Short mmCIF file of N, CA and C in Angstrom, two decimals:
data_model
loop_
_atom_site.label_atom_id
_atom_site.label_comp_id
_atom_site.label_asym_id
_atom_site.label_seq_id
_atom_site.Cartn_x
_atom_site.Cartn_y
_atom_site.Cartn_z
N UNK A 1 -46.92 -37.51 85.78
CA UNK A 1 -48.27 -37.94 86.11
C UNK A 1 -49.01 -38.40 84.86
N UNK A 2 -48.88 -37.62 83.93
CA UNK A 2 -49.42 -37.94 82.14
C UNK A 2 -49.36 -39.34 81.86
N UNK A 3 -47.57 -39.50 82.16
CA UNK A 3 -46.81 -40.50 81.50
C UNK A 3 -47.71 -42.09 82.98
N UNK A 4 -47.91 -41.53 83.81
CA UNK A 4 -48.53 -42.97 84.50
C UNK A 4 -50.09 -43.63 84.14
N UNK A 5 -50.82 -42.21 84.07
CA UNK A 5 -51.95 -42.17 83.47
C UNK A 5 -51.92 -43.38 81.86
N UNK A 6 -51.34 -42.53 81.44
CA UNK A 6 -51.14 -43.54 79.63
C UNK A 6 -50.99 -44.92 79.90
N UNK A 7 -49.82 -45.34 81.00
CA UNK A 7 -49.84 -46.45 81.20
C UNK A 7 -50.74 -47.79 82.19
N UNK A 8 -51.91 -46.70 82.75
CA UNK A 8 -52.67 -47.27 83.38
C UNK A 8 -53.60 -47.35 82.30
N UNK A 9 -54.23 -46.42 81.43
CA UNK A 9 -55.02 -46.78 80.56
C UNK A 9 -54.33 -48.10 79.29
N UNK A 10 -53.46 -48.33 79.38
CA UNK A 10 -52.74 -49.03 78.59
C UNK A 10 -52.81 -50.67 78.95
N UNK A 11 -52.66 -50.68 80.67
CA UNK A 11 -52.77 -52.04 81.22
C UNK A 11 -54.18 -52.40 81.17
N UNK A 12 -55.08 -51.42 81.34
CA UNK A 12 -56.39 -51.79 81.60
C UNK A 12 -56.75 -52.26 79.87
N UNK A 13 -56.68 -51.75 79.02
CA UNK A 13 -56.76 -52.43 77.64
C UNK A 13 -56.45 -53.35 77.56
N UNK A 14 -54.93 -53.47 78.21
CA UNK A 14 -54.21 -55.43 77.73
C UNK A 14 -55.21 -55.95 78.56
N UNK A 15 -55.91 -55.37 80.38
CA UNK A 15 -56.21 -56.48 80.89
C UNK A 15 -58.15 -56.68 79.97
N UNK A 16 -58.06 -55.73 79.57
CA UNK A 16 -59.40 -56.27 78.80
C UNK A 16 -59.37 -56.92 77.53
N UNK A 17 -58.22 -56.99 77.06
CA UNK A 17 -57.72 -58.29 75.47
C UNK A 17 -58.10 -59.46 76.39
N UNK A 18 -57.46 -59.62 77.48
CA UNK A 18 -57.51 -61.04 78.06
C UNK A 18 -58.54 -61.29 78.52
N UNK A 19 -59.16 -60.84 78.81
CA UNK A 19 -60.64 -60.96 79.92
C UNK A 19 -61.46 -62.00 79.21
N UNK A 20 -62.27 -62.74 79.88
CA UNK A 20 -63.03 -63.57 79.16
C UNK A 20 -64.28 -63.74 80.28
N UNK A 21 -65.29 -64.14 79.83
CA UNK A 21 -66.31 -63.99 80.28
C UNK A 21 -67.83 -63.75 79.57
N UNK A 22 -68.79 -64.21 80.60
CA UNK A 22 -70.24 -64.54 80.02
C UNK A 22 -70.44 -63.01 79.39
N UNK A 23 -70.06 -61.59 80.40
CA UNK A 23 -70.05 -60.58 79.56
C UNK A 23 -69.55 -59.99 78.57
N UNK A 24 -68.27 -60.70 78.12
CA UNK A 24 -67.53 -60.35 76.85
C UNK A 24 -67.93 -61.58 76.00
N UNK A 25 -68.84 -62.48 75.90
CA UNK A 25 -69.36 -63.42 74.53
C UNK A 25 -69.49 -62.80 73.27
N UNK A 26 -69.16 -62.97 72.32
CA UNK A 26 -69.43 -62.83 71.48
C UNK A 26 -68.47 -61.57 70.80
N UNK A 27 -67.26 -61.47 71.38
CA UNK A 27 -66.56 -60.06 71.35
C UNK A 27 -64.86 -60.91 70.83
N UNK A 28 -65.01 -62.13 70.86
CA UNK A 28 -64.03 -62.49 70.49
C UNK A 28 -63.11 -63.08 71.69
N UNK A 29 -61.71 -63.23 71.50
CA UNK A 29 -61.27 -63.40 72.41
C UNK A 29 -59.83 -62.21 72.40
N UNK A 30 -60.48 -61.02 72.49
CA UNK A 30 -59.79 -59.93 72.80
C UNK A 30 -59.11 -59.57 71.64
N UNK A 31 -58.44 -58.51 71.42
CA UNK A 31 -58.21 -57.68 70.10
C UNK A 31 -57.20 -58.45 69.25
N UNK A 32 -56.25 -59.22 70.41
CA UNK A 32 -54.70 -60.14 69.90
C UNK A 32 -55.37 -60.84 68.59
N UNK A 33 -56.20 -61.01 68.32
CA UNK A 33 -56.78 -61.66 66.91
C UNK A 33 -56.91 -60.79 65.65
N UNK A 34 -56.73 -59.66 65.52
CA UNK A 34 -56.79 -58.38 64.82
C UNK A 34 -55.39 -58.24 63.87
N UNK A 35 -54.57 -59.75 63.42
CA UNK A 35 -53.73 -59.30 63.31
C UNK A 35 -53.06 -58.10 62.07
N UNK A 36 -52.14 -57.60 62.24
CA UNK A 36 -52.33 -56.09 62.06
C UNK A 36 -52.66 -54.59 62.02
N UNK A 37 -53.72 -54.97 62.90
CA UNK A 37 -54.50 -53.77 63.89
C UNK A 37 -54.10 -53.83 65.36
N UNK A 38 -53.08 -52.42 65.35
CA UNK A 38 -52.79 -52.21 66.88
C UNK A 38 -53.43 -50.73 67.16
N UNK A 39 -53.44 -50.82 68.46
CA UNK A 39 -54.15 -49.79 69.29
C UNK A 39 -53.98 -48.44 68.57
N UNK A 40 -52.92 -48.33 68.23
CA UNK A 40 -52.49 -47.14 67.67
C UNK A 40 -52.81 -46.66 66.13
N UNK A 41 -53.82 -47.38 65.94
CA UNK A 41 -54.51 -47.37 64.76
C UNK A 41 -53.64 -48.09 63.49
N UNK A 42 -52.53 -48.50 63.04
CA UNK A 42 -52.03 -49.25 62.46
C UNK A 42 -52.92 -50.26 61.62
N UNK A 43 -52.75 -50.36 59.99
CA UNK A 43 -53.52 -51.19 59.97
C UNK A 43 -52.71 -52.08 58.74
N UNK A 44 -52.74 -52.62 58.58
CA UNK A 44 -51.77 -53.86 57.45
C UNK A 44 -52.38 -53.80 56.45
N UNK A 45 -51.78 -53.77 55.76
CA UNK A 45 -52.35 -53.79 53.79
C UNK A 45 -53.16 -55.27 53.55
N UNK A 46 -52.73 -55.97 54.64
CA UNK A 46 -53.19 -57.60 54.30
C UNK A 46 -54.76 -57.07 54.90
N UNK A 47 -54.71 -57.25 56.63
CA UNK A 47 -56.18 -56.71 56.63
C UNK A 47 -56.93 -56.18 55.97
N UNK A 48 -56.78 -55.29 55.51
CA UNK A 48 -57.23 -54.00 54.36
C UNK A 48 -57.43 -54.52 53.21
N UNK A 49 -56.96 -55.76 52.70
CA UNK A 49 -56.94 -56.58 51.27
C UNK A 49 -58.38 -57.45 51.88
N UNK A 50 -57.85 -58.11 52.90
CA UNK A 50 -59.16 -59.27 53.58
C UNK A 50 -60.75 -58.87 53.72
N UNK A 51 -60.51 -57.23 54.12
CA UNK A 51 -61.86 -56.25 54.18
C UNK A 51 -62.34 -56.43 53.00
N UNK A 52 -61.37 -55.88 52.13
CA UNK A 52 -62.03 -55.28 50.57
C UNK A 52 -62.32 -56.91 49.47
N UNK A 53 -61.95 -57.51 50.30
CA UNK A 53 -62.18 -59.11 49.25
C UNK A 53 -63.27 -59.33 49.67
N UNK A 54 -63.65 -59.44 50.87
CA UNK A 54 -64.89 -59.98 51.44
C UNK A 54 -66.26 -59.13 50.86
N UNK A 55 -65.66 -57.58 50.77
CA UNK A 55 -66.58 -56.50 50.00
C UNK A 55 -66.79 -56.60 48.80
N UNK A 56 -65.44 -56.99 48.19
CA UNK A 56 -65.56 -57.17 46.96
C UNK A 56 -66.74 -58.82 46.14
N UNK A 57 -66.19 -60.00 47.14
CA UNK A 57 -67.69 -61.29 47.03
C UNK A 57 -68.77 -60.65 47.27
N UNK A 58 -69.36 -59.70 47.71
CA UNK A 58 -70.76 -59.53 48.00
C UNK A 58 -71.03 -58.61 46.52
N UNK A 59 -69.90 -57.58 46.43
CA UNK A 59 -70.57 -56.86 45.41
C UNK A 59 -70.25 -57.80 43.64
N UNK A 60 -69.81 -58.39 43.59
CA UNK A 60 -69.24 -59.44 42.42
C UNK A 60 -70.40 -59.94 42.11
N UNK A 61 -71.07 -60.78 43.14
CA UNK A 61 -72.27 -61.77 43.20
C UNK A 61 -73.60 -60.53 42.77
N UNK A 62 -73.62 -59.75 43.48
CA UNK A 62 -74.38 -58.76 43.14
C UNK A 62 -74.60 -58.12 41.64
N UNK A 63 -73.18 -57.59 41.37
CA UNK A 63 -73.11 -57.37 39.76
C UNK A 63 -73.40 -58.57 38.64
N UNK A 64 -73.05 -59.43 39.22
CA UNK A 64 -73.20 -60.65 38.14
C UNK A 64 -74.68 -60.98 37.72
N UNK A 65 -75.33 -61.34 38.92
CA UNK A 65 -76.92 -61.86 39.15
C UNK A 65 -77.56 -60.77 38.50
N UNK A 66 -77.44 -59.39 38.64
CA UNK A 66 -77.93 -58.24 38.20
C UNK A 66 -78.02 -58.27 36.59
N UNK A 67 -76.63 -58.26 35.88
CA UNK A 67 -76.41 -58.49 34.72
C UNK A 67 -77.56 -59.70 34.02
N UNK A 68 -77.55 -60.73 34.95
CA UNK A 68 -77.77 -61.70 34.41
C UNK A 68 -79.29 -61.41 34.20
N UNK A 69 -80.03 -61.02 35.21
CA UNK A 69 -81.21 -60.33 35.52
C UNK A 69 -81.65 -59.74 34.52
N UNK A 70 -81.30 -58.70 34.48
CA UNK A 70 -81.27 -57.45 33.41
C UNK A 70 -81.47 -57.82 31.97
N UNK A 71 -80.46 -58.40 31.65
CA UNK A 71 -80.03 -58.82 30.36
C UNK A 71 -81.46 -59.99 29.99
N UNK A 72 -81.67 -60.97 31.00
CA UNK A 72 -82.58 -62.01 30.74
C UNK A 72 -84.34 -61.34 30.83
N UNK A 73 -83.77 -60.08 31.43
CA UNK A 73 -85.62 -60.18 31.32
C UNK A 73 -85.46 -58.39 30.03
N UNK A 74 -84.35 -58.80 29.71
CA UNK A 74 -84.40 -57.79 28.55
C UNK A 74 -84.33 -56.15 28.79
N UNK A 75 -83.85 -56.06 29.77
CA UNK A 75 -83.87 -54.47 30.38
C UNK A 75 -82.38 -53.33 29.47
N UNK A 76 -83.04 -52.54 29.47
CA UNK A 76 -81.53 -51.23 28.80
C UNK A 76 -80.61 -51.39 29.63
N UNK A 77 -79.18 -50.67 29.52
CA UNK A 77 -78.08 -50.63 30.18
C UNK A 77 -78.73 -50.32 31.80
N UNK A 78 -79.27 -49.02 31.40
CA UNK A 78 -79.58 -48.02 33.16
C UNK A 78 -80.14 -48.87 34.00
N UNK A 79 -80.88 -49.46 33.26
CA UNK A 79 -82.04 -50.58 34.60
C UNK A 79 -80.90 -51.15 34.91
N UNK A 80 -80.73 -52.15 34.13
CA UNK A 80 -79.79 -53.20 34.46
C UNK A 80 -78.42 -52.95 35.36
N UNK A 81 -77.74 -52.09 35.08
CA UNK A 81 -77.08 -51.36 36.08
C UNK A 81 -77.51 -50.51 37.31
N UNK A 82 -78.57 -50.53 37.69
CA UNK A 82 -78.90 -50.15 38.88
C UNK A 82 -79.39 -51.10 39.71
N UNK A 83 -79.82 -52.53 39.19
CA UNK A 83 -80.33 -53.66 39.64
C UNK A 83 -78.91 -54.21 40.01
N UNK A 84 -78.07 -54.22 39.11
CA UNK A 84 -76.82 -54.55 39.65
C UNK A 84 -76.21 -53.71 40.67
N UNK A 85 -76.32 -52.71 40.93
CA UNK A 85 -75.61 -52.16 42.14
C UNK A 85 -76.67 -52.38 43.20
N UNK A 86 -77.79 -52.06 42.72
CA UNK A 86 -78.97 -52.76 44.31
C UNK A 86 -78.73 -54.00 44.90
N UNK A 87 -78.19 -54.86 43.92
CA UNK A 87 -77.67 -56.41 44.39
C UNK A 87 -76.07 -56.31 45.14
N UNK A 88 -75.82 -55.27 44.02
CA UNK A 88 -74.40 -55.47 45.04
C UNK A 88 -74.11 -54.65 46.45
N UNK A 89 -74.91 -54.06 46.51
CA UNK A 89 -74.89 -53.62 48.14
C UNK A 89 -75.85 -55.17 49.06
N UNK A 90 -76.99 -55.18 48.55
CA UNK A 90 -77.79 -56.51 49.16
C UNK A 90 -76.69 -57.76 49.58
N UNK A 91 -75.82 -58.03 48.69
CA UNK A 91 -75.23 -59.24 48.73
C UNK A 91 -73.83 -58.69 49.43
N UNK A 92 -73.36 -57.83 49.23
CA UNK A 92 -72.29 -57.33 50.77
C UNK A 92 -72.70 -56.82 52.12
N UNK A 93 -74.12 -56.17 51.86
CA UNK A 93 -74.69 -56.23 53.53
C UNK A 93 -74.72 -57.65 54.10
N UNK A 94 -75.29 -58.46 52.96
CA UNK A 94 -75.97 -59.85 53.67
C UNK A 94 -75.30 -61.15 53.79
N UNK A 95 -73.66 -60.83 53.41
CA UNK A 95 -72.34 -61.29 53.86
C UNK A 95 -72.50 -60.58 55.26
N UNK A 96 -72.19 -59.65 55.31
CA UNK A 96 -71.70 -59.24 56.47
C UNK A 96 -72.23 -59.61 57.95
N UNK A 97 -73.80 -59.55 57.53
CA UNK A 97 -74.73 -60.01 58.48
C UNK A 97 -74.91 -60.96 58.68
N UNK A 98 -74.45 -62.06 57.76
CA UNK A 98 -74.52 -63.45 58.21
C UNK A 98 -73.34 -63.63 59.75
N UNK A 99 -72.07 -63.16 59.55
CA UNK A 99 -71.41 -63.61 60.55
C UNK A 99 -71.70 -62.68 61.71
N UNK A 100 -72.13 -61.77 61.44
CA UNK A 100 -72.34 -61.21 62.81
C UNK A 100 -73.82 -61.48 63.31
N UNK A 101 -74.96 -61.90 62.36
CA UNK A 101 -75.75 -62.85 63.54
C UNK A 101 -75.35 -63.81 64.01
N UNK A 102 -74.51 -64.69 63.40
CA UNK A 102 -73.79 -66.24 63.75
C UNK A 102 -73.00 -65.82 64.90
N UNK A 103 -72.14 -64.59 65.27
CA UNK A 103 -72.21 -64.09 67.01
C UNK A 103 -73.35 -63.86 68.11
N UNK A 104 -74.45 -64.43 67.26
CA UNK A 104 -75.36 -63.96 68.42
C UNK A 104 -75.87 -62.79 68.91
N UNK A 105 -75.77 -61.63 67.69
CA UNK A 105 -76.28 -60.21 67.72
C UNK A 105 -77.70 -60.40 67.15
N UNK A 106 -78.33 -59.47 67.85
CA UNK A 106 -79.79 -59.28 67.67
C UNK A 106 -79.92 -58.58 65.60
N UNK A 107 -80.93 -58.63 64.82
CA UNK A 107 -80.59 -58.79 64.07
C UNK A 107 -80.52 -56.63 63.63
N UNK A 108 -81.55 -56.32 64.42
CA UNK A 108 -81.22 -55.22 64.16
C UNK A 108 -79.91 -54.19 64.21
N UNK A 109 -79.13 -54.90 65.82
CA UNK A 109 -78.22 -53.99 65.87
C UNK A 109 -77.39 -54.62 64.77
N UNK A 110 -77.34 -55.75 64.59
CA UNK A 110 -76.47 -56.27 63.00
C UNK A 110 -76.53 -55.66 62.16
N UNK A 111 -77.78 -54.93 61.78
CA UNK A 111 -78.02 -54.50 60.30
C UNK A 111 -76.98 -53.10 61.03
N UNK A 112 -77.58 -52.25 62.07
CA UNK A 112 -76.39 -51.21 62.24
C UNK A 112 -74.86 -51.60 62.04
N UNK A 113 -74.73 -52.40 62.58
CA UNK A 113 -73.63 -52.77 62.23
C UNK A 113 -72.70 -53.22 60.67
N UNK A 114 -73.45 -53.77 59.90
CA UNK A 114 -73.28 -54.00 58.26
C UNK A 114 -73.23 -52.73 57.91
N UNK A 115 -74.80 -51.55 58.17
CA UNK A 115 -74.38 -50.51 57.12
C UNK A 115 -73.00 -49.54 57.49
N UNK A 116 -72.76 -49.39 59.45
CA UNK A 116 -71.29 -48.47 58.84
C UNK A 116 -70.33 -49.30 58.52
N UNK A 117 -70.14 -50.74 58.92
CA UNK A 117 -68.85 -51.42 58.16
C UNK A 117 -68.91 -51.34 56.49
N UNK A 118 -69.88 -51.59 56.00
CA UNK A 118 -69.76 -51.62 54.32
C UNK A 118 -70.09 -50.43 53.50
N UNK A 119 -71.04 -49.54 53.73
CA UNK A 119 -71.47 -48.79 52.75
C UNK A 119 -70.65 -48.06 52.31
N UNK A 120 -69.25 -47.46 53.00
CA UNK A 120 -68.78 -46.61 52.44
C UNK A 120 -67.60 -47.44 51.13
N UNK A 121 -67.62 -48.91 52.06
CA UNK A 121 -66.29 -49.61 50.86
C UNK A 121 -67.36 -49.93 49.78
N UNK A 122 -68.56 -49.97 49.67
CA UNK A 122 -69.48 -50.81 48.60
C UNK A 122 -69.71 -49.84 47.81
N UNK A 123 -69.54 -48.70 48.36
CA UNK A 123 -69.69 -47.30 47.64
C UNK A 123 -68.53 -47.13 46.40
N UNK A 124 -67.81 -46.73 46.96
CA UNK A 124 -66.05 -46.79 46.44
C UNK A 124 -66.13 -47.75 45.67
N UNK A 125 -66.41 -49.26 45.70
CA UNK A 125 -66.56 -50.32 44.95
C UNK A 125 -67.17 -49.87 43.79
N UNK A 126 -68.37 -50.17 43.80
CA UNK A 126 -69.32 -49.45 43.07
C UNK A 126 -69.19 -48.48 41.70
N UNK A 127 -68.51 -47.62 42.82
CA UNK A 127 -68.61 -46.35 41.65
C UNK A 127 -67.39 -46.59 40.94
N UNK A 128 -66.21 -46.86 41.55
CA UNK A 128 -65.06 -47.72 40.27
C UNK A 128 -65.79 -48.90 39.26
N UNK A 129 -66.45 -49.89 39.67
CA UNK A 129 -66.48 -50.82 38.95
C UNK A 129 -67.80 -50.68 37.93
N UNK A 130 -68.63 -49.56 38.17
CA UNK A 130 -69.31 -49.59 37.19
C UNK A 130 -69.16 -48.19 36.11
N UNK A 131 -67.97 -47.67 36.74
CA UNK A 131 -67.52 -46.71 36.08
C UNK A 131 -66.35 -46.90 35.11
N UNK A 132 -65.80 -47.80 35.22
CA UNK A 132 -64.77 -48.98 34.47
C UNK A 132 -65.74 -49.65 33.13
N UNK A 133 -66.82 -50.31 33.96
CA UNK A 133 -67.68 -50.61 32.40
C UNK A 133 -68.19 -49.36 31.62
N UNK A 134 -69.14 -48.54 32.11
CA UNK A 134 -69.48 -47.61 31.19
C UNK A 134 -68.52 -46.92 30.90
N UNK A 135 -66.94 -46.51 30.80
CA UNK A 135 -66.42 -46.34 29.67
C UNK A 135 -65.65 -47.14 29.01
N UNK A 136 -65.59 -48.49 29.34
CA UNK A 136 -64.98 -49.18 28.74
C UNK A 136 -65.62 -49.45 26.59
N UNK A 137 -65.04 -49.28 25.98
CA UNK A 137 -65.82 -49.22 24.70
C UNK A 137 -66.43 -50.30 24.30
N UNK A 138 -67.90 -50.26 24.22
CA UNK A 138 -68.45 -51.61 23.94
C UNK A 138 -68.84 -52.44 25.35
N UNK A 139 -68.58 -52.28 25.92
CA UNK A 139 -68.65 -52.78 27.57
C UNK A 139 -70.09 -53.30 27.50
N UNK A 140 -71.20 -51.36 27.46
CA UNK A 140 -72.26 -51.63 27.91
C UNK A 140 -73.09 -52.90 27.24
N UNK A 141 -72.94 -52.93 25.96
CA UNK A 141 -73.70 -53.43 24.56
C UNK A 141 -72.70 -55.43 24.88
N UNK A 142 -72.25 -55.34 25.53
CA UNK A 142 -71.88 -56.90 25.47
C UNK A 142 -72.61 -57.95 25.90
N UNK A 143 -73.07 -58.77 25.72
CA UNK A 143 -74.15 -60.20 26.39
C UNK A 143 -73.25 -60.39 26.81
N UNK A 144 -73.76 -61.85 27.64
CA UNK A 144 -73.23 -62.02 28.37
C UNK A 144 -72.69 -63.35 27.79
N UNK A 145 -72.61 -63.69 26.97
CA UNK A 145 -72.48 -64.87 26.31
C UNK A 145 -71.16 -64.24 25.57
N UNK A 146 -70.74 -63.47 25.34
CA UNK A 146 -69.37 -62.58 25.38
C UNK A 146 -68.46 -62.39 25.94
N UNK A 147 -66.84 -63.00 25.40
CA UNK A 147 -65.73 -62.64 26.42
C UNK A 147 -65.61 -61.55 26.68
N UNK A 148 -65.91 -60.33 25.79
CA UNK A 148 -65.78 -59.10 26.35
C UNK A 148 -66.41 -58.47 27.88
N UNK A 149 -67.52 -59.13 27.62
CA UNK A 149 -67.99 -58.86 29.03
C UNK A 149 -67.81 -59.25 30.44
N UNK A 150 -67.16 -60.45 30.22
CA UNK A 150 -66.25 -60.76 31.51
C UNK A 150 -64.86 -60.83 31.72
N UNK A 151 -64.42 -60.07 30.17
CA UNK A 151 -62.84 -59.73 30.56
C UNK A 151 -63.38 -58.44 31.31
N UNK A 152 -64.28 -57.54 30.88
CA UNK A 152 -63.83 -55.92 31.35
C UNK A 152 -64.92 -55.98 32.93
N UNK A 153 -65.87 -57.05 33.20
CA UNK A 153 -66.10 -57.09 34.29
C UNK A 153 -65.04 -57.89 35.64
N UNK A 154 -64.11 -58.47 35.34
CA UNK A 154 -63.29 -59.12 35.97
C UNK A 154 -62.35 -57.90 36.31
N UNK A 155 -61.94 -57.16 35.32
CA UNK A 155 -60.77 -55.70 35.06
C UNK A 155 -61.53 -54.69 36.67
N UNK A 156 -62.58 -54.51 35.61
CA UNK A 156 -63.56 -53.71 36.52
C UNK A 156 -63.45 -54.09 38.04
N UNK A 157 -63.18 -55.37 38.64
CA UNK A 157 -63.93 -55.94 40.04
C UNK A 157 -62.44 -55.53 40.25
N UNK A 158 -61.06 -55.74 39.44
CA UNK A 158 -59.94 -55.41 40.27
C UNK A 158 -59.50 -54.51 40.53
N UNK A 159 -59.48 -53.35 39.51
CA UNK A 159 -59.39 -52.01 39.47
C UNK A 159 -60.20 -51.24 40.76
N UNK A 160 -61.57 -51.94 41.04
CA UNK A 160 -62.18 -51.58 42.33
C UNK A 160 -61.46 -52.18 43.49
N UNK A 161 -61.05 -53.16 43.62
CA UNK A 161 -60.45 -53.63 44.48
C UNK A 161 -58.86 -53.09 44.92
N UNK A 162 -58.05 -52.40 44.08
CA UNK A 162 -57.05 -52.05 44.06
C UNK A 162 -57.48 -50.65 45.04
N UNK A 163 -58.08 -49.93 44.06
CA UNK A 163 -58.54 -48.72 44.74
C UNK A 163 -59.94 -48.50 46.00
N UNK A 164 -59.84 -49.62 46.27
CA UNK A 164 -61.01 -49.86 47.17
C UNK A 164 -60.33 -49.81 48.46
N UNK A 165 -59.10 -50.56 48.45
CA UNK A 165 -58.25 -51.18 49.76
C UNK A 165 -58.00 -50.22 50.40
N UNK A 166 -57.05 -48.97 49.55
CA UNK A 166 -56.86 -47.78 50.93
C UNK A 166 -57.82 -47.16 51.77
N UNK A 167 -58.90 -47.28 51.10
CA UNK A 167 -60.31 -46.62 51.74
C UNK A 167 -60.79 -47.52 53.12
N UNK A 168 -60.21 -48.75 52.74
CA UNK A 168 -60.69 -49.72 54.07
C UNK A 168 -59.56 -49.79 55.02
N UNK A 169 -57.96 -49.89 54.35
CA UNK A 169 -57.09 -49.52 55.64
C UNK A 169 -57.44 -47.76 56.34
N UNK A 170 -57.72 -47.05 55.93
CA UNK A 170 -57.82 -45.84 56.36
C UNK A 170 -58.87 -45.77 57.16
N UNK A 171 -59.83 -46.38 56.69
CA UNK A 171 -61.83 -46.13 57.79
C UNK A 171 -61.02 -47.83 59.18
N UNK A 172 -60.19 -48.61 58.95
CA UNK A 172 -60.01 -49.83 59.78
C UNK A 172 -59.01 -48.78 60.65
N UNK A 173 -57.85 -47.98 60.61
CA UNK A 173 -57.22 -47.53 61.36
C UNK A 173 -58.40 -46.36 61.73
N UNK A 174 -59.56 -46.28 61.63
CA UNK A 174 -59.44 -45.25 62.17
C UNK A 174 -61.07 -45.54 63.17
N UNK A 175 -60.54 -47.19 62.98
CA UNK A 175 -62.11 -47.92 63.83
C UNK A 175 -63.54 -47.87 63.36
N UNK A 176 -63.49 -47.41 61.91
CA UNK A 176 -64.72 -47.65 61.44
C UNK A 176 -64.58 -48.65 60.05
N UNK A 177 -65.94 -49.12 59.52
CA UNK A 177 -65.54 -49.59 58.22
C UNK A 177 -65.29 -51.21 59.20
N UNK A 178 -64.82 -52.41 58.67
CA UNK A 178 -64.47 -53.71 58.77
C UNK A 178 -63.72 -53.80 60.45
N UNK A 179 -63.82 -52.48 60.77
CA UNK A 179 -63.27 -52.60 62.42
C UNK A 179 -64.08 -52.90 63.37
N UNK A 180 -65.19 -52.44 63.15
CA UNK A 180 -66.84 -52.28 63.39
C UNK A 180 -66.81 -53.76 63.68
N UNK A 181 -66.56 -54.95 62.41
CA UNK A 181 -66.71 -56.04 62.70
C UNK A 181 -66.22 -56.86 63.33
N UNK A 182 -65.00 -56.65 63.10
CA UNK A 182 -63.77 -57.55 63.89
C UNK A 182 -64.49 -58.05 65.29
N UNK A 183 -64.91 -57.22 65.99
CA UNK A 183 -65.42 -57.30 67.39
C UNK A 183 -66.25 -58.99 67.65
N UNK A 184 -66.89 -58.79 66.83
CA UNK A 184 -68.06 -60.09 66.47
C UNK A 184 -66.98 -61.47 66.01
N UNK A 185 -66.24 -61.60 64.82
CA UNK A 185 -65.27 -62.42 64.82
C UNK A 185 -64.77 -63.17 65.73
N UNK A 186 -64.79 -64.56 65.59
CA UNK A 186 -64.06 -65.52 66.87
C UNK A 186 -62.53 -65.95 66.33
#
């Protein structure tokens, strides 16, 4: 009886991948687009790379502008590094929210939606990549008019990115984090 059950809940999933309709807009065209995410929580290192890249452009743009910020209106390391991480969450929420208003979500439930898909990878991001500069020697004290400062900020964005990825296959298999979004995706 178990074993029929599983497989009725099983057909009713496939028959809702296929379903299409004025009530499923904006939901995609069923999960078959997920590739590497199966039901069974499975999630592909590629997905999990695609999450953390997309996390990783918002917080990049963020750190950079920040730096640039900082540095130009003459601020100490601390400011300047906190302006840079305020940007780099701003500029990976406001990736995120671009495509999921461009589904036609209201903007609030969007913003719900950005903060559990990103905060925890922007977090993780974050705290590697600005923890990579402040001990990198000399890091903090570099202009920006300095190769040093964009060899060890480039180091920095990959080193986060390396160690960023399992955190997003793990929260994607487990439907939170960049899974959140998929839904919205055409």
């Amino acid at each position: 009886m178990e074993h029929e059950h599983g497989n009725h809940e099983h057909h009713q999933h496939e028959h809702h991948e296929h379903h299409s309709g004025p009530e499923h807009e904006g939901h995609g065209h069923g999960h078959g687009h997920h590739a590497g995410h199966t039901p069974g929580g499975k999630v592909s290192w590629a997905m999990a790379a695609r999450a953390t890249l997309h996390c990783l452009t918002g917080c990049a743009i963020g750190e950079v502008l920040g730096m640039i910020v900082g540095t130009a209106l003459g601020w100490g390391n601390v400011a300047t590094m906190i302006l840079a991480i305020v940007l780099a969450f701003f500029f990976g929420y406001a990736l995120t929210l671009r495509g999921i208003l461009a589904a036609g979500v209201d903007f609030r439930s969007a913003v719900r939606v950005a903060l559990a898909a990103d905060t925890l990878s922007i977090a993780v991001m974050e705290l590697v990549d600005n923890g990579v500069i402040a001990l990198w020697p000399g890091a903090m004290d570099a202009h920006l008019s300095e190769p040093l400062f964009w060899t060890v900020l480039a180091i920095s964005l990959a080193v986060a990115f390396v160690l960023t990825t399992p955190v997003n296959k793990w929260m994607i298999g487990r439907g939170k984090g960049h899974a959140v979004v998929h839904q919205y995706h055409h």
